Coordinates of C-alpha atoms and ligand atoms in Angstrom, one line a residue:
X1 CA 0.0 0.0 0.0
X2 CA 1.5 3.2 -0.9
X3 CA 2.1 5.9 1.9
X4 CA 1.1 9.7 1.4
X5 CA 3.9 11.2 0.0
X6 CA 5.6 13.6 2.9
X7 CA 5.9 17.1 2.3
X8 CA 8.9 19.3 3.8
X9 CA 9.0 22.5 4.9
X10 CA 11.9 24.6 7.1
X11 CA 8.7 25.7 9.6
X12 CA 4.9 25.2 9.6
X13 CA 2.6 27.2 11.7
X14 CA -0.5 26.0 12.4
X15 CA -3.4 28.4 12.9
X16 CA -4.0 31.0 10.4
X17 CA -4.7 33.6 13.0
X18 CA -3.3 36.6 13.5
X19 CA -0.1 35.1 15.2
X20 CA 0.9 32.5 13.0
X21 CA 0.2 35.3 10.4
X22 CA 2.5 37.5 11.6
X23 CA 5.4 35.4 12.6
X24 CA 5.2 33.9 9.0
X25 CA 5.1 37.1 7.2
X26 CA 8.0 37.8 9.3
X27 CA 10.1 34.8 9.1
X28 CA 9.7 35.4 5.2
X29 CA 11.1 38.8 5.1
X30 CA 14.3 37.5 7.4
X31 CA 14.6 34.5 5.8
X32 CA 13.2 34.8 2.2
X33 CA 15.0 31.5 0.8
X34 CA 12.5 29.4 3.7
X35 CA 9.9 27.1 3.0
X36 CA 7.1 28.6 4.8
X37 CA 3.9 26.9 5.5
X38 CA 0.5 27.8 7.4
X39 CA -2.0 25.4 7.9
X40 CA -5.8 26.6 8.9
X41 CA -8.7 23.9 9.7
X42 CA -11.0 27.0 8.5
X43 CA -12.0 28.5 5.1
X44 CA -10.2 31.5 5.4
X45 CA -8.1 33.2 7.7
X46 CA -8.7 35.0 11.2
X47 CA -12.1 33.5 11.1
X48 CA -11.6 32.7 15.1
X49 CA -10.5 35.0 18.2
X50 CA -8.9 37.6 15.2
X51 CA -12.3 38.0 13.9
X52 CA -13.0 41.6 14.4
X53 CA -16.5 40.4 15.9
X54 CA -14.4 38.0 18.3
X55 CA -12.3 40.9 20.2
X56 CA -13.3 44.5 20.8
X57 CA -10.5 45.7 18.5
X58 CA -8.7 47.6 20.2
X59 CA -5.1 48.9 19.7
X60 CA -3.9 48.0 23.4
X61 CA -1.7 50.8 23.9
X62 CA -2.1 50.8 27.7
X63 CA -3.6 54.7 26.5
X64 CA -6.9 53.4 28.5
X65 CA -7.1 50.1 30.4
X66 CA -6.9 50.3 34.4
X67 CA -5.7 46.4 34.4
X68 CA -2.7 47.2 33.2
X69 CA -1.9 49.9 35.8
X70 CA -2.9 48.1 39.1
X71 CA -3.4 50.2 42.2
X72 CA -1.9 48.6 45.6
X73 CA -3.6 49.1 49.1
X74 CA -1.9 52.1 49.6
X75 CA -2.9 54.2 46.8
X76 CA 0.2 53.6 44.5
X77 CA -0.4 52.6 40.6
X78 CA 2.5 50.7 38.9
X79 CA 2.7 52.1 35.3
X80 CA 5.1 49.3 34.3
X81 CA 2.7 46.7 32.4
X82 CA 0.6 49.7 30.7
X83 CA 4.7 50.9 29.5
X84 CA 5.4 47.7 28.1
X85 CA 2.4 47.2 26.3
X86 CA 2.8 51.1 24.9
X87 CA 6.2 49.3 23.7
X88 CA 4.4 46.7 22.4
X89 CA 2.1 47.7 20.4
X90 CA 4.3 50.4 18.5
X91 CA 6.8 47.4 17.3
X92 CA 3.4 46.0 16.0
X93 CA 2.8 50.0 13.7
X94 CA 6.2 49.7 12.9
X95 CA 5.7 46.1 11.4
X96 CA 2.6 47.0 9.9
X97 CA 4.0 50.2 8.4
X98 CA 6.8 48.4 7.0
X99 CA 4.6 45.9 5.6
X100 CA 2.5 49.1 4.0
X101 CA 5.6 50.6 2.6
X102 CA 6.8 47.4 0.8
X103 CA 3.5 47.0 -0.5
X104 CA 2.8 43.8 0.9
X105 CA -0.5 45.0 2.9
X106 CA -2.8 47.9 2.9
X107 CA -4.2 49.9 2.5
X108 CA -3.7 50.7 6.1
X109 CA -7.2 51.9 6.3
X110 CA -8.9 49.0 5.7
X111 CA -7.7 47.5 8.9
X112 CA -6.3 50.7 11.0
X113 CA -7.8 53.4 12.0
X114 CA -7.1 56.5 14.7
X115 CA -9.8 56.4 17.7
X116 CA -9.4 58.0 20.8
X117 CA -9.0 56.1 24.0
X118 CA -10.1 57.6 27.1
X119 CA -10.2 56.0 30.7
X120 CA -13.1 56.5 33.2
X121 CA -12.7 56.7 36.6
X122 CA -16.1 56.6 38.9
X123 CA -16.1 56.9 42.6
X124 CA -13.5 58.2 45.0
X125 CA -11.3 55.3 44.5
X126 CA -12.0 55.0 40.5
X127 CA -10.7 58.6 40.1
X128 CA -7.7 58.4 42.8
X129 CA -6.8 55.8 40.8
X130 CA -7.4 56.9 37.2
X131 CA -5.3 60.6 38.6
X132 CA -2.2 58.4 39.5
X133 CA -2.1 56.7 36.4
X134 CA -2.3 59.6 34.4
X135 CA 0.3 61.0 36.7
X136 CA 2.5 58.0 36.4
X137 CA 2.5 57.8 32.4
X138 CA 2.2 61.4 31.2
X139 CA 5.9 61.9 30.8
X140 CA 6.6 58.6 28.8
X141 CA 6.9 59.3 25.1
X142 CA 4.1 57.0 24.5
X143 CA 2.2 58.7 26.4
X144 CA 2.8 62.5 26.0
X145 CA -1.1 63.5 24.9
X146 CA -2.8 61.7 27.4
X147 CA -5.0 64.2 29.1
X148 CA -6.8 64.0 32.7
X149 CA -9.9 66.1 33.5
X150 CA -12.5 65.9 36.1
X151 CA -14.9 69.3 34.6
X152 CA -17.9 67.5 33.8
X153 CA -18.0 70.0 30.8
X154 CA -14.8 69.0 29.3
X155 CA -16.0 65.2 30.2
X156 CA -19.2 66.1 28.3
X157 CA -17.2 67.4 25.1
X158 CA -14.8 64.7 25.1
X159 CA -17.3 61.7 26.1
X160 CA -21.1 63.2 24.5
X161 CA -23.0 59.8 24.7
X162 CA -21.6 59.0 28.0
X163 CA -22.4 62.5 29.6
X164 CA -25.8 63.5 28.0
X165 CA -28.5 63.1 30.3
X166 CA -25.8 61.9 33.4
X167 CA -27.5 63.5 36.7
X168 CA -25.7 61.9 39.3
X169 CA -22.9 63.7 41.2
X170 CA -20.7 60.9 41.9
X171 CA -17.0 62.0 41.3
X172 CA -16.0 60.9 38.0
X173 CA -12.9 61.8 35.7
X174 CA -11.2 60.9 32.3
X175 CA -8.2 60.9 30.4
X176 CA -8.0 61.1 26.9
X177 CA -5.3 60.3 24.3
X178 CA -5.6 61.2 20.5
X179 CA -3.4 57.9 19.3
X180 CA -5.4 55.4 20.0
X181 CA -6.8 53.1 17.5
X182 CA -9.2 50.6 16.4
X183 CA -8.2 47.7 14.5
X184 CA -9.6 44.7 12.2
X185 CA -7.3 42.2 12.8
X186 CA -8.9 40.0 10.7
X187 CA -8.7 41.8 7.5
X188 CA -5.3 42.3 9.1
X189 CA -4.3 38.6 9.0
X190 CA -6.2 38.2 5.7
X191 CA -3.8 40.5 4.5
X192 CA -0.7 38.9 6.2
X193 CA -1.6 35.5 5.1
X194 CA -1.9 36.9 1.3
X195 CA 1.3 38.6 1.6
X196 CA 3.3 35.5 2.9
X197 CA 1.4 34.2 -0.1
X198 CA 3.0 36.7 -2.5
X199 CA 6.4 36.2 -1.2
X200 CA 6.4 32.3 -2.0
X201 CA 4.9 30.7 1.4
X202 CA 1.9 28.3 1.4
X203 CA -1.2 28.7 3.2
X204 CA -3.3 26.0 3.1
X205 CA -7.2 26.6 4.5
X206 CA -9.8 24.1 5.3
X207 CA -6.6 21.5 6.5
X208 CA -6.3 20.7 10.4
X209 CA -3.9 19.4 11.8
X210 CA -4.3 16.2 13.4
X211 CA -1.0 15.3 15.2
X212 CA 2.0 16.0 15.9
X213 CA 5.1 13.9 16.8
X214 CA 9.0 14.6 17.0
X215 CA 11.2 11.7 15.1
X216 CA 14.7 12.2 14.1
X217 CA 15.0 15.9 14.9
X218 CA 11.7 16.9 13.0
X219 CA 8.4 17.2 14.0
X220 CA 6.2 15.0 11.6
X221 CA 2.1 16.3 11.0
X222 CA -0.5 14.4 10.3
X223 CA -2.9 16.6 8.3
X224 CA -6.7 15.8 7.5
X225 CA -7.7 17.8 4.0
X226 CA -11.1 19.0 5.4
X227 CA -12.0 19.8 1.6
X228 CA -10.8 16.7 0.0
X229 CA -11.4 14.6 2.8
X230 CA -8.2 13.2 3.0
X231 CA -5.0 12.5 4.4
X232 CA -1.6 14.9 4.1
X233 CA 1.8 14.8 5.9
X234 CA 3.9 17.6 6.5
X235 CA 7.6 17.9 8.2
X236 CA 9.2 20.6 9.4
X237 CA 12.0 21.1 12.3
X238 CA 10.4 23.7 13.7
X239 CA 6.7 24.2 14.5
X240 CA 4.7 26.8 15.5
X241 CA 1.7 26.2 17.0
X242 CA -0.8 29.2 16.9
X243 CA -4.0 27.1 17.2
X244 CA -5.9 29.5 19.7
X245 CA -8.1 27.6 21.8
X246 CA -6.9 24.4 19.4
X247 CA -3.5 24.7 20.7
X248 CA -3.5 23.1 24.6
X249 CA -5.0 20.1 22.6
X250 CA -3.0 19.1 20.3
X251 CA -0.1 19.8 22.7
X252 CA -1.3 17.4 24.9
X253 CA -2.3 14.8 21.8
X254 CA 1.6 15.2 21.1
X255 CA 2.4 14.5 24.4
X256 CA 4.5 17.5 25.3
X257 CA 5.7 17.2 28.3
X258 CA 5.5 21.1 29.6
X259 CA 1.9 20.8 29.4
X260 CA 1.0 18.2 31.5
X261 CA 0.0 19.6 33.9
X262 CA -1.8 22.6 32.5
X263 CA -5.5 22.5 32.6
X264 CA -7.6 24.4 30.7
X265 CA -11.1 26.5 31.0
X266 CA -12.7 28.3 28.3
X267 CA -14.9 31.8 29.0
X268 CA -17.3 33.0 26.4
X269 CA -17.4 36.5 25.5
X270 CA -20.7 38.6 24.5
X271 CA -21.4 42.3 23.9
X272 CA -24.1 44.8 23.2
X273 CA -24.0 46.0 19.7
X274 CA -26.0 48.9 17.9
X275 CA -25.6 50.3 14.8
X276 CA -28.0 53.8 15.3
X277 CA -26.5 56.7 13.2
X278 CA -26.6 59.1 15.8
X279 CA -25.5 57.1 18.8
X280 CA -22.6 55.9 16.4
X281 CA -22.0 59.8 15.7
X282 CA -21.9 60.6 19.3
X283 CA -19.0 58.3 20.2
X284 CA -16.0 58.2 18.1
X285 CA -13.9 56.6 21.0
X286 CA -13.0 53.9 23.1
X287 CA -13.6 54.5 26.8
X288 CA -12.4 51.7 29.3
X289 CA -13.9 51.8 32.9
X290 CA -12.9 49.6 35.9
X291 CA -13.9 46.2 36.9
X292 CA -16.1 45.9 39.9
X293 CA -14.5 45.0 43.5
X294 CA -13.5 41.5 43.2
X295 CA -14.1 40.7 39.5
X296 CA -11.5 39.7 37.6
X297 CA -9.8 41.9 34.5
X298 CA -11.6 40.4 31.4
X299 CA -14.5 41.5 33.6
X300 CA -13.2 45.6 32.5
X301 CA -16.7 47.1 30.8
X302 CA -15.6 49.4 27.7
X303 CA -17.9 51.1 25.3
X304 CA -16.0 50.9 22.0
X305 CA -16.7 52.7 18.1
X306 CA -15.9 50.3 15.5
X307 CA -15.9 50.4 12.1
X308 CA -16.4 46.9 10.3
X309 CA -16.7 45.7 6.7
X310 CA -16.9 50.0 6.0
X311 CA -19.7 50.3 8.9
X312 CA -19.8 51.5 12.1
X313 CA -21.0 50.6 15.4
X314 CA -21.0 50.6 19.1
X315 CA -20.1 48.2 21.2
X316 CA -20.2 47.5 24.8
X317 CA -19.4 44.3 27.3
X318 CA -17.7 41.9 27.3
X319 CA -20.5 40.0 29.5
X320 CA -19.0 37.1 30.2
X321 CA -20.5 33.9 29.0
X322 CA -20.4 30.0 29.3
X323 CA -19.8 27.4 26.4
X324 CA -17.3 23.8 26.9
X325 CA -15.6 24.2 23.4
X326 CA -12.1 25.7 22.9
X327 CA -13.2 27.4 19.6
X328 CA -16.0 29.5 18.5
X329 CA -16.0 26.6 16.0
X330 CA -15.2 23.7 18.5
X331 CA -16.6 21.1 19.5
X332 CA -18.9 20.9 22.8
X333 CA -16.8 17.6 24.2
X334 CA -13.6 20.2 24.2
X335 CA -13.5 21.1 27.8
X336 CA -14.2 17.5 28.8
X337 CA -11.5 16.1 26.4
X338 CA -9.0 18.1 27.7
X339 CA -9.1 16.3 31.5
X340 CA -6.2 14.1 32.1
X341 CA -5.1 12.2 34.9
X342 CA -1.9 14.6 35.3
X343 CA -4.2 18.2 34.8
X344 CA -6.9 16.7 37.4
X345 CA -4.8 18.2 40.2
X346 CA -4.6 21.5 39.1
X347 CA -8.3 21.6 37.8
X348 CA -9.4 20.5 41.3
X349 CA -6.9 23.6 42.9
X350 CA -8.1 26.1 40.5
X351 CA -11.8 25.6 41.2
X352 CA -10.8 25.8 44.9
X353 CA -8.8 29.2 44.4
X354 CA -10.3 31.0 42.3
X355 CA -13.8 30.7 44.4
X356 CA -14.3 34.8 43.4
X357 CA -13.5 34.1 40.3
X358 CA -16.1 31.1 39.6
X359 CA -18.3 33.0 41.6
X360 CA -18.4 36.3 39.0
X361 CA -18.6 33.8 36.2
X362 CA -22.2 32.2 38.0
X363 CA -23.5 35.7 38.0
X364 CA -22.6 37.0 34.9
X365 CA -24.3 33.6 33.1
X366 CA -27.2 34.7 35.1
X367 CA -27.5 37.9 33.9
X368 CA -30.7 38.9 32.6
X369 CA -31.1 41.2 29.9
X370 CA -32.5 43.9 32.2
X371 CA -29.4 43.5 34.4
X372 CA -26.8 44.2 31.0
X373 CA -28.6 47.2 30.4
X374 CA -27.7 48.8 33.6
X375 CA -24.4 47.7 33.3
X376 CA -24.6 49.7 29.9
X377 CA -26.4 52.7 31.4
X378 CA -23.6 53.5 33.7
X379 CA -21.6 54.4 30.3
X380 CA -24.5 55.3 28.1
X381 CA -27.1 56.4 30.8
X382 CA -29.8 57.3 27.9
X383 CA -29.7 53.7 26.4
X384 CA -32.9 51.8 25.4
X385 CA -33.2 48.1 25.2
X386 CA -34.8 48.5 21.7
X387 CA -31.4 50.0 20.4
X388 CA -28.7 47.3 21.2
X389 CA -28.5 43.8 20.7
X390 CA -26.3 40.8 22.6
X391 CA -24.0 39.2 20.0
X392 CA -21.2 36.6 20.9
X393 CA -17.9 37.0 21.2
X394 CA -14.9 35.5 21.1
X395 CA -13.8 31.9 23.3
X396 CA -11.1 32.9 25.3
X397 CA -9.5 29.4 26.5
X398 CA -7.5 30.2 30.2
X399 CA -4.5 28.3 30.9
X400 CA -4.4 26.8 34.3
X401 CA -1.5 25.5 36.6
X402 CA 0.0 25.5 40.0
X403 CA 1.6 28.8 41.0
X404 CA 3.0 28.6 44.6
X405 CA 1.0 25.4 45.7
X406 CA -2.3 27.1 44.5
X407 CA -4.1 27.0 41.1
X408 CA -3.7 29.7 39.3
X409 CA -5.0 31.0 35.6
X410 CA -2.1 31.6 33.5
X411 CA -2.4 35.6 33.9
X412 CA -4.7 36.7 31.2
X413 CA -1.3 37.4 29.0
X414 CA -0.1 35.7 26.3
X415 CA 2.6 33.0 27.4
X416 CA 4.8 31.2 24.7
X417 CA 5.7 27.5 25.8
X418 CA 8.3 25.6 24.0
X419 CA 9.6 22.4 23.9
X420 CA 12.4 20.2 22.5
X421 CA 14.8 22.6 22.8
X422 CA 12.8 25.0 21.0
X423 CA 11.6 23.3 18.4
X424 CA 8.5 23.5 18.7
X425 CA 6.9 27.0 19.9
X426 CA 3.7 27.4 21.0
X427 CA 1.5 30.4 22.4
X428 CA -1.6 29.9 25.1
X429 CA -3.5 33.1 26.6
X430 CA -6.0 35.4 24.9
X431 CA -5.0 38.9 26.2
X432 CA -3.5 42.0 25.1
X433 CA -3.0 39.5 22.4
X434 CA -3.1 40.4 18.7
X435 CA -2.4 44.4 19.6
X436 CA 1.0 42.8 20.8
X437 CA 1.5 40.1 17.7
X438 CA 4.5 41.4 16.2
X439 CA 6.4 41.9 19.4
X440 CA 5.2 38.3 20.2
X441 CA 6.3 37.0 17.1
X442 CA 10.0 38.4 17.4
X443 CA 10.0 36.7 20.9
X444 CA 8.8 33.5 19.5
X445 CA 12.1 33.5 17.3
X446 CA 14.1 34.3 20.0
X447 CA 12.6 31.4 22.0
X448 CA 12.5 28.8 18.8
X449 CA 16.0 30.2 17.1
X450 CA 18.5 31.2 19.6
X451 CA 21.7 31.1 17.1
X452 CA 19.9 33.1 14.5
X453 CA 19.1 36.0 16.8
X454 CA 22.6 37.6 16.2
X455 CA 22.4 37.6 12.5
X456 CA 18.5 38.3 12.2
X457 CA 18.7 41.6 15.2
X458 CA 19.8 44.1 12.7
X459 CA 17.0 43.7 9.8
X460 CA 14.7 43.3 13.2
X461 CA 15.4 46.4 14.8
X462 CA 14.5 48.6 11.3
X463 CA 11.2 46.2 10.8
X464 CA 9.8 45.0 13.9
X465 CA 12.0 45.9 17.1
X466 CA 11.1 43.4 20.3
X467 CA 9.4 45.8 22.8
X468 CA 12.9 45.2 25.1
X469 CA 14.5 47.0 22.0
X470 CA 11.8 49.9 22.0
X471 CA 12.2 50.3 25.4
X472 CA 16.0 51.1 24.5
X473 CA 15.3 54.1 22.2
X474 CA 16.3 57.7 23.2
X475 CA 13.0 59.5 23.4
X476 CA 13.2 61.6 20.1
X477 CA 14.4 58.7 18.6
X478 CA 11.3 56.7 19.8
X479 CA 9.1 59.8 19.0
X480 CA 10.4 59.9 15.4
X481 CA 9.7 56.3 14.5
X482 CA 6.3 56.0 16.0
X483 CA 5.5 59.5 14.2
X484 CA 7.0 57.4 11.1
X485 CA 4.7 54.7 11.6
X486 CA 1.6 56.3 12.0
X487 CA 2.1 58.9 9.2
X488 CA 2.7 55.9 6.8
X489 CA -0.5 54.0 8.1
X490 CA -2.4 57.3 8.0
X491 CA -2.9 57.4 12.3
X492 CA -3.5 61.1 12.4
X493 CA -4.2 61.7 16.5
X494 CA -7.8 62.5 16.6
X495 CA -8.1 66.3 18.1
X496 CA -9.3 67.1 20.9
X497 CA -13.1 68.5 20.8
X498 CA -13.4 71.3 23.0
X499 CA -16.3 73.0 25.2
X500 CA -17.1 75.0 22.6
X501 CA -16.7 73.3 19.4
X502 CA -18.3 69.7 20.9
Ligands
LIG601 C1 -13.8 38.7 24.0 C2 -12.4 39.0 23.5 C3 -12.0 40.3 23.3 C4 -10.7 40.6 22.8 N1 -10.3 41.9 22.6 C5 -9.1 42.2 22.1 C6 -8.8 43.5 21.7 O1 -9.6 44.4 21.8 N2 -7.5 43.8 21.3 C7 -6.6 42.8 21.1 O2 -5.5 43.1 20.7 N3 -6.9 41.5 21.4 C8 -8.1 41.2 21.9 N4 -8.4 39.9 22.2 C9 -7.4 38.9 22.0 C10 -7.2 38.5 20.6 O3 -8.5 38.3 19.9 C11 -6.4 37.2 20.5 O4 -5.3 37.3 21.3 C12 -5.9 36.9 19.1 O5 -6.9 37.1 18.1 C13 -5.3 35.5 19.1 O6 -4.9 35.2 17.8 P1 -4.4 33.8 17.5 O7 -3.8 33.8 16.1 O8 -3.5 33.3 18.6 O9 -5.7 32.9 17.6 P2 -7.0 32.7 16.5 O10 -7.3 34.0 15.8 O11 -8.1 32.1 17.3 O12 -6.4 31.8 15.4 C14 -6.2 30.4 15.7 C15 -6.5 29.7 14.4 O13 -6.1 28.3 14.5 C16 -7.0 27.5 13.9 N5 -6.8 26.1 14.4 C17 -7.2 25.6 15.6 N6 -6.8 24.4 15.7 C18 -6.2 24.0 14.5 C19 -5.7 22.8 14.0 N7 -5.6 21.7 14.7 N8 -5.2 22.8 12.7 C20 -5.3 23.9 11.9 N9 -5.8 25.1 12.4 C21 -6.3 25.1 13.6 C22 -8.3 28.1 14.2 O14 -9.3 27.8 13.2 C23 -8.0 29.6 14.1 O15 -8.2 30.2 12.9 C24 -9.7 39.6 22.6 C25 -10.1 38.3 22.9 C26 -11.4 38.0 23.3 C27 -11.8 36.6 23.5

């Protein structure tokens, strides 16, 4: 019987999301002469998470979101996540920009475009915090417009929909930045996948891969054509695995060993959506508020614009929601497939430790309509039911293991695992996510191609500079390249609207 021939590649990525898209676009421009391949069990690309549906599109910056500054018990706010996500996210314009300049994407409008953040602080606390945040980032490069104001008029100019018909006298402030931005990321990676096309790699859709297994210093795939219906092999010695909520299994179906004990859980994401002219017209922003006492960060309410497929809409959530499968496309035995003898121990600590936790998820399934609305009426206090609709999310699958003898949710950050002495790479962890792809991607090679780095660093730090080498820029230096960036991808910062001209 004849075996199906076996195809070789230098690397394959699997997952044509906007990771794998970005680290193969960028493996191609380093190394041009490399046989590139991504394979996606979907149709198309960035049909999961990267969806622009399936996140709320923002350009993390760490312009806007109070998670990324925690405040400790005695008032203090550490500014050093919110600076490294800053970082970040202006390796990924720089990527994107150079990416726009070769021609190779674009045009940048069709997947980038310049909407303010802002950052609301309610309540005593909400605004002592939201003041030392502001005061701990505003002399950062990254940071220079950000604006803090706690006149309810200027609050009314910046934020219309939020303030108009407001009459309770809580304290409340904002701050406001000019750069931030919304994003499609995926038109993005439709783009990325296209343009690793273009430059001689192969993306094949509607293939899954099946298995994986290391034999003689390459990793051997087993591949099912989901179109033909049949069987394909693939080798490579380095993989990339970039699966989303597909990748913790098929880790665990290969057996690799730094992931036996990591459990899994996946959280559903919803939000209220409305397309009405004039509400659209009165909120060309993105403004993030706090999560309640004891909820956790996903739990962070923002009311966002977006503009998808040429429209545009508001959006507010994410309510968090319930489902067992890994992917939006998954199956519903996922969850239950994903037990093993050597995860069971940290499943069982992770339900007993994150009691608060489990406990905000029970009353956020609960949720009935009524009680989303008033969660949206504290942004939008002139809302009506009739206006916005509940559409799903994303699945955001949360990596679970033992941290100091208790179980613990792999932060809510993005974690690259590797194995066989970094031949295989692999990324678990939903959040900031794809604002921080390219800088993720450069760390992936770092993790995957150690002996490379030296030769590939140069052509990196003109294309997509890791956010440790961002960090190292003079400040005019790091001024003039963002500037650079944005100009190309046509990020104009969006003025500020003032008393009289709101
Ligand atoms: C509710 C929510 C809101 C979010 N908001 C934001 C935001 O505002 N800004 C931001 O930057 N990030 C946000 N994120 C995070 C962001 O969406 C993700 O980090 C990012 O899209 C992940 O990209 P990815 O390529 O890793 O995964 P995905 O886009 O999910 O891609 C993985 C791909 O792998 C494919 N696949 C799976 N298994 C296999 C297999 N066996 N063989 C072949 N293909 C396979 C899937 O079909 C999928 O296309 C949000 C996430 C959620 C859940």
């Amino acid at each position: 019987m004849s075996r199906t021939p076996v195809e070789d590649f230098d690397v394959v990525l699997v997952g044509g999301g906007v990771m794998s898209a970005t680290l193969g676009v960028l493996l191609a421009e380093l190394q041009p002469d490399w046989r590139i391949a991504v394979v996606e069990r979907l149709e198309e690309g960035g049909l999961e998470s990267s969806h622009a549906w399936n996140n709320a599109g923002t350009g993390h910056a760490g312009l806007c979101e109070f998670n990324y500054t925690p405040r400790s018990a005695d008032g203090s706010v550490d500014v050093s996540r919110a600076v490294e996500i800053g970082e970040q996210f202006c390796a990924s314009l720089m990527f994107w920009s150079h990416l726009v300049e070769r021609g190779l994407i674009g045009p940048p409008e069709s997947f980038v475009r310049s909407v303010p953040h802002l950052g609301l602080g309610r309540g005593p606390e909400g605004v002592a915090h939201l003041r030392a945040r502001w005061e701990g980032l505003r002399d950062h490069p990254l940071f220079a417009d950000l604006e803090f104001s706690e006149d309810r008029d200027v609050l009314a100019a910046w934020l219309p929909l939020v303030f108009a018909g407001r009459s309770d006298d809580e304290p409340i402030a904002v701050t406001r930045s000019g750069r931030g931005t919304d994003v499609d990321f995926g038109v993005l990676t439709r783009q990325l996948l296209s343009a690793l096309r273009d430059v001689g790699g192969v993306v094949r859709f509607r293939h899954e891969v099946r298995s994986l297994r290391r034999r003689r210093g390459r990793w051997h795939l087993s591949v099912r054509d989901r179109g033909a219906g049949r069987r394909r092999r693939m080798r490579a010695p380095f993989v990339f695995v970039g699966a989303g909520g597909g990748t913790l299994p098929l880790l665990q179906r290969a057996r690799v060993p730094e992931v036996r004990r990591y459990g899994a859980f996946p959280i559903s994401g919803r939000f209220l959506r409305t397309s009405r002219p004039d509400l659209v017209a009165a909120h060309r922003a993105k403004v993030y508020g706090h999560a309640p006492p004891g909820a956790p960060s996903i739990s962070v309410p923002h009311l966002d614009h977006r503009t998808v497929d040429g429209r545009e809409f508001l959006m507010f959530g994410p309510f968090a929601a319930f489902s067992p499968r890994f992917l939006r496309t998954g199956r519903l035995t996922d969850l239950l497939r994903s037990v093993r003898l050597g995860n069971l121990p940290v499943l069982a600590a992770s339900a007993r430790d994150n009691r608060s936790l489990m406990a905000y998820l029970v009353r956020q399934v609960a949720q009935t309509s009524r009680d989303r609305m008033d969660a949206l009426r504290a942004f939008v206090p002139t809302a009506s039911p009739d206006d916005w609709a509940l559409v799903p999310a994303g699945q955001r699958v949360q990596v679970l293991t033992m941290a100091g003898g208790r179980g613990a949710m792999v932060g809510f950050g993005t974690e690259i695992v590797t194995s066989a002495g970094g031949s295989l790479a692999a990324l678990l962890g939903a959040s900031p996510g794809a604002s921080t792809a390219a800088s993720v991607a450069v760390d992936v090679l770092a993790a995957g191609f150690p002996d490379r780095m030296a030769e590939w660093v140069p052509r990196l730090r003109e294309i997509a500079p890791s956010a440790a080498e961002v960090a190292r820029l003079d400040p005019a230096e790091l001024e003039a390249r963002s500037a650079r960036a944005r100009r190309i991808l046509g990020l104009d910062p969006v003025p500020v609207p003032r008393k009289d001209t709101a």
